[in-house]
Amino acid sequence: MVIGLLAHHWHQLMPEHPDLGLKLLTYWSAPGRHYHGPEHLAECLDALDVLGSSLRSERLAIWFHDAVHNNQAGEDERHSAALAERELAHAGVGGAERAEVSRLILLTIQHTTTVDDAPGARVCDADLAVLAASRNRYDQSVRQLRAEQPHLDDLSWQQQRRRRVTELLARDPLYLSSVGRERWQASARTNLAAEARQLAATDPANNQA
C-alpha cells in the first residue's frame, strides 16, 4: 500500500520519468531497511505537505535523501546527494535545481541551516517529523532503528541511542521552521524525554549498588 502511494506521489512529481521513480523505490525497499524505508519516505513527504512545501526541489531532496543507506552517517547523505546529481542530470533537470537538491540533502546530515533558508528548514524538519509522532509510532521507529544495527550489542546500542537522544533534546529549537515548532516541538520533546528516562533506567552506571 505504501509503495503504491509513493508511486502515485512520484507520478505527480515527475510523470515523464517513471523509471527513475521505480529505481528510487528499489533503493528504499532494499533488505535491512527497517526504518530508512518506504514508510519513512512517505512520512517525510506528508510532513512536507504539513509544512507548506510547494517546491519540486524539496520533494526531490526527500526522495533522494536516504536513497543510499549503509549506516554511515554523513557518508550516506553525501552518496545520496551524488546519486541525485547523476540521476537528475540524466533526467534533464537543470543544474541550478540539481545543486539545490544536493544542498538540501546535505543539510540532513546535521539538520541545521541559516535562519533565512526556508526550504532547508522544511526539509530538515520533515526528516525529523517522526520525533513528534504518536508514542506508539515513535517507539516503533526506535525499534526499527535498532533493527538496522544488528552488529551492535544491546549495551553499545543503548550508549549510542543515549547520545543521540541527549543531542536532540539539547537542540534549541528542535525544529527550524515556525510551523514545525508550533505543530511538533512539544510532542517531540515529550517523546524524547520519555525515551531518555527509559534509557537512564537501563544504564548500568545508574544501577550500581
Short mmCIF file of C-alpha atoms in Angstrom, two decimals:
data_model
loop_
_atom_site.label_atom_id
_atom_site.label_comp_id
_atom_site.label_asym_id
_atom_site.label_seq_id
_atom_site.Cartn_x
_atom_site.Cartn_y
_atom_site.Cartn_z
CA MET A 1 0.00 0.00 0.00
CA VAL A 2 2.81 2.42 0.90
CA ILE A 3 4.67 1.60 -2.32
CA GLY A 4 1.55 2.30 -4.38
CA LEU A 5 1.06 5.62 -2.62
CA LEU A 6 4.70 6.55 -3.20
CA ALA A 7 4.45 5.61 -6.87
CA HIS A 8 1.48 7.97 -7.13
CA HIS A 9 3.47 10.75 -5.43
CA TRP A 10 6.32 10.23 -7.88
CA HIS A 11 3.98 10.34 -10.86
CA GLN A 12 2.73 13.71 -9.69
CA LEU A 13 6.30 14.93 -9.21
CA MET A 14 8.00 13.69 -12.40
CA PRO A 15 5.45 11.90 -14.58
CA GLU A 16 7.84 11.85 -17.54
CA HIS A 17 10.35 9.70 -15.62
CA PRO A 18 8.55 6.70 -14.09
CA ASP A 19 11.76 4.67 -14.46
CA LEU A 20 13.59 6.91 -12.01
CA GLY A 21 10.78 6.59 -9.50
CA LEU A 22 10.94 2.82 -9.73
CA LYS A 23 14.71 2.92 -9.29
CA LEU A 24 14.40 5.04 -6.16
CA LEU A 25 11.72 2.79 -4.71
CA THR A 26 14.09 -0.13 -5.25
CA TYR A 27 16.73 1.68 -3.22
CA TRP A 28 14.28 2.49 -0.45
CA SER A 29 12.91 -1.07 -0.35
CA ALA A 30 16.29 -2.81 -0.03
CA PRO A 31 16.59 -5.59 2.57
CA GLY A 32 17.51 -4.44 6.05
CA ARG A 33 15.79 -1.07 5.78
CA HIS A 34 13.60 -1.32 8.83
CA TYR A 35 13.44 2.44 9.48
CA HIS A 36 15.03 4.09 6.44
CA GLY A 37 12.50 2.53 4.12
CA PRO A 38 9.26 3.39 2.30
CA GLU A 39 7.38 4.28 5.48
CA HIS A 40 9.94 6.94 6.40
CA LEU A 41 9.88 8.33 2.87
CA ALA A 42 6.08 8.55 2.91
CA GLU A 43 6.08 10.21 6.33
CA CYS A 44 8.62 12.80 5.19
CA LEU A 45 6.58 13.64 2.10
CA ASP A 46 3.45 14.01 4.24
CA ALA A 47 5.41 16.24 6.62
CA LEU A 48 6.40 18.49 3.72
CA ASP A 49 2.70 18.98 2.99
CA VAL A 50 2.07 20.00 6.60
CA LEU A 51 4.99 22.42 6.39
CA GLY A 52 3.54 24.07 3.29
CA SER A 53 6.17 22.97 0.80
CA SER A 54 5.50 23.82 -2.83
CA LEU A 55 8.94 23.45 -4.39
CA ARG A 56 9.87 20.42 -6.50
CA SER A 57 13.45 20.63 -5.27
CA GLU A 58 12.32 19.95 -1.70
CA ARG A 59 10.37 16.85 -2.69
CA LEU A 60 13.22 15.59 -4.83
CA ALA A 61 15.58 16.10 -1.89
CA ILE A 62 13.34 13.97 0.31
CA TRP A 63 13.10 11.27 -2.35
CA PHE A 64 16.88 11.09 -2.57
CA HIS A 65 18.00 11.96 0.99
CA ASP A 66 18.24 8.36 2.25
CA ALA A 67 18.35 6.61 -1.12
CA VAL A 68 21.81 5.39 -0.15
CA HIS A 69 21.83 3.99 3.38
CA ASN A 70 24.66 1.89 4.78
CA ASN A 71 24.55 3.08 8.41
CA GLN A 72 27.38 5.53 7.73
CA ALA A 73 26.10 8.89 8.94
CA GLY A 74 27.31 11.70 6.77
CA GLU A 75 28.70 9.44 4.08
CA ASP A 76 25.24 8.08 3.30
CA GLU A 77 23.91 11.60 2.72
CA ARG A 78 26.90 12.56 0.60
CA HIS A 79 26.47 9.45 -1.54
CA SER A 80 22.74 10.15 -1.80
CA ALA A 81 23.45 13.72 -2.94
CA ALA A 82 25.87 12.41 -5.57
CA LEU A 83 23.27 9.92 -6.73
CA ALA A 84 20.72 12.73 -7.04
CA GLU A 85 23.14 14.79 -9.10
CA ARG A 86 23.76 11.91 -11.53
CA GLU A 87 20.19 10.70 -11.88
CA LEU A 88 18.63 14.14 -12.15
CA ALA A 89 21.18 15.20 -14.76
CA HIS A 90 20.28 12.10 -16.76
CA ALA A 91 16.60 13.06 -16.37
CA GLY A 92 17.29 16.51 -17.80
CA VAL A 93 16.84 18.50 -14.58
CA GLY A 94 18.69 21.82 -14.80
CA GLY A 95 21.93 22.46 -12.99
CA ALA A 96 20.55 25.05 -10.57
CA GLU A 97 17.77 22.76 -9.39
CA ARG A 98 20.17 19.80 -9.12
CA ALA A 99 22.50 21.90 -6.99
CA GLU A 100 19.62 22.89 -4.73
CA VAL A 101 18.51 19.27 -4.32
CA SER A 102 22.04 18.27 -3.42
CA ARG A 103 22.35 21.14 -0.95
CA LEU A 104 19.11 20.20 0.77
CA ILE A 105 20.13 16.56 1.08
CA LEU A 106 23.43 17.51 2.68
CA LEU A 107 21.61 19.65 5.25
CA THR A 108 20.06 16.47 6.66
CA ILE A 109 23.48 15.40 7.96
CA GLN A 110 23.23 17.89 10.85
CA HIS A 111 19.66 19.17 10.37
CA THR A 112 20.81 22.77 10.65
CA THR A 113 20.77 25.74 8.30
CA THR A 114 20.61 29.53 8.28
CA VAL A 115 17.60 31.41 9.62
CA ASP A 116 16.61 32.65 6.16
CA ASP A 117 16.68 29.22 4.49
CA ALA A 118 13.01 28.24 4.41
CA PRO A 119 13.47 25.28 2.01
CA GLY A 120 16.30 23.91 4.13
CA ALA A 121 14.24 24.29 7.30
CA ARG A 122 11.32 22.41 5.76
CA VAL A 123 13.45 19.50 4.53
CA CYS A 124 15.28 19.18 7.85
CA ASP A 125 12.04 19.35 9.81
CA ALA A 126 10.34 16.80 7.57
CA ASP A 127 13.19 14.37 8.19
CA LEU A 128 12.72 14.74 11.97
CA ALA A 129 8.92 14.81 11.97
CA VAL A 130 8.71 11.25 13.32
CA LEU A 131 10.02 12.52 16.64
CA ALA A 132 6.61 14.14 17.19
CA ALA A 133 4.57 11.12 16.11
CA SER A 134 2.22 9.26 18.42
CA ARG A 135 4.05 7.45 21.20
CA ASN A 136 3.37 4.09 19.56
CA ARG A 137 4.87 5.23 16.25
CA TYR A 138 7.80 6.90 17.99
CA ASP A 139 8.60 3.72 19.92
CA GLN A 140 8.23 1.69 16.73
CA SER A 141 10.68 3.97 14.93
CA VAL A 142 13.26 3.40 17.69
CA ARG A 143 12.82 -0.37 17.37
CA GLN A 144 13.24 -0.04 13.61
CA LEU A 145 16.45 1.93 14.06
CA ARG A 146 17.72 -0.75 16.44
CA ALA A 147 16.93 -3.47 13.90
CA GLU A 148 19.10 -1.68 11.32
CA GLN A 149 22.15 -2.15 13.52
CA PRO A 150 22.23 -5.87 14.38
CA HIS A 151 26.03 -5.70 14.70
CA LEU A 152 25.69 -3.71 17.93
CA ASP A 153 25.15 -5.47 21.24
CA ASP A 154 22.46 -4.06 23.49
CA LEU A 155 24.84 -2.03 25.65
CA SER A 156 26.51 -0.42 22.64
CA TRP A 157 23.13 0.38 21.11
CA GLN A 158 21.87 1.95 24.35
CA GLN A 159 25.01 4.08 24.63
CA GLN A 160 24.68 5.24 21.03
CA ARG A 161 20.99 5.94 21.40
CA ARG A 162 21.53 7.80 24.67
CA ARG A 163 23.98 10.13 22.94
CA ARG A 164 21.54 10.76 20.11
CA VAL A 165 18.57 11.47 22.39
CA THR A 166 20.69 13.81 24.53
CA GLU A 167 21.83 15.62 21.39
CA LEU A 168 18.26 16.05 20.13
CA LEU A 169 16.97 17.27 23.50
CA ALA A 170 19.75 19.87 23.55
CA ARG A 171 18.70 21.35 20.21
CA ASP A 172 17.02 24.73 20.63
CA PRO A 173 14.94 24.98 18.62
CA LEU A 174 14.45 21.34 17.74
CA TYR A 175 12.54 22.29 14.58
CA LEU A 176 13.75 25.05 12.30
CA SER A 177 10.52 26.23 10.68
CA SER A 178 7.82 28.13 12.54
CA VAL A 179 5.22 25.55 11.52
CA GLY A 180 7.43 22.70 12.71
CA ARG A 181 7.97 24.37 16.06
CA GLU A 182 4.27 25.11 16.50
CA ARG A 183 3.00 21.71 15.37
CA TRP A 184 5.66 19.27 16.55
CA GLN A 185 8.18 20.60 19.02
CA ALA A 186 6.26 19.98 22.26
CA SER A 187 5.28 16.44 21.27
CA ALA A 188 8.79 15.63 20.10
CA ARG A 189 10.33 16.82 23.36
CA THR A 190 7.80 14.75 25.31
CA ASN A 191 8.71 11.62 23.33
CA LEU A 192 12.44 12.22 23.62
CA ALA A 193 12.25 12.91 27.35
CA ALA A 194 10.30 9.68 27.90
CA GLU A 195 12.91 7.70 25.97
CA ALA A 196 15.70 9.42 27.90
CA ARG A 197 14.12 8.24 31.16
CA GLN A 198 13.86 4.70 29.84
CA LEU A 199 17.49 4.73 28.76
CA ALA A 200 18.60 6.11 32.12
CA ALA A 201 16.78 3.29 33.87
CA THR A 202 18.77 0.72 31.90
CA ASP A 203 22.13 2.48 32.29
CA PRO A 204 24.48 0.25 34.33
CA ALA A 205 26.12 3.37 35.76
CA ASN A 206 22.80 4.32 37.35
CA ASN A 207 22.06 0.85 38.72
CA GLN A 208 25.15 0.09 40.76
CA ALA A 209 24.68 -0.83 44.37
#
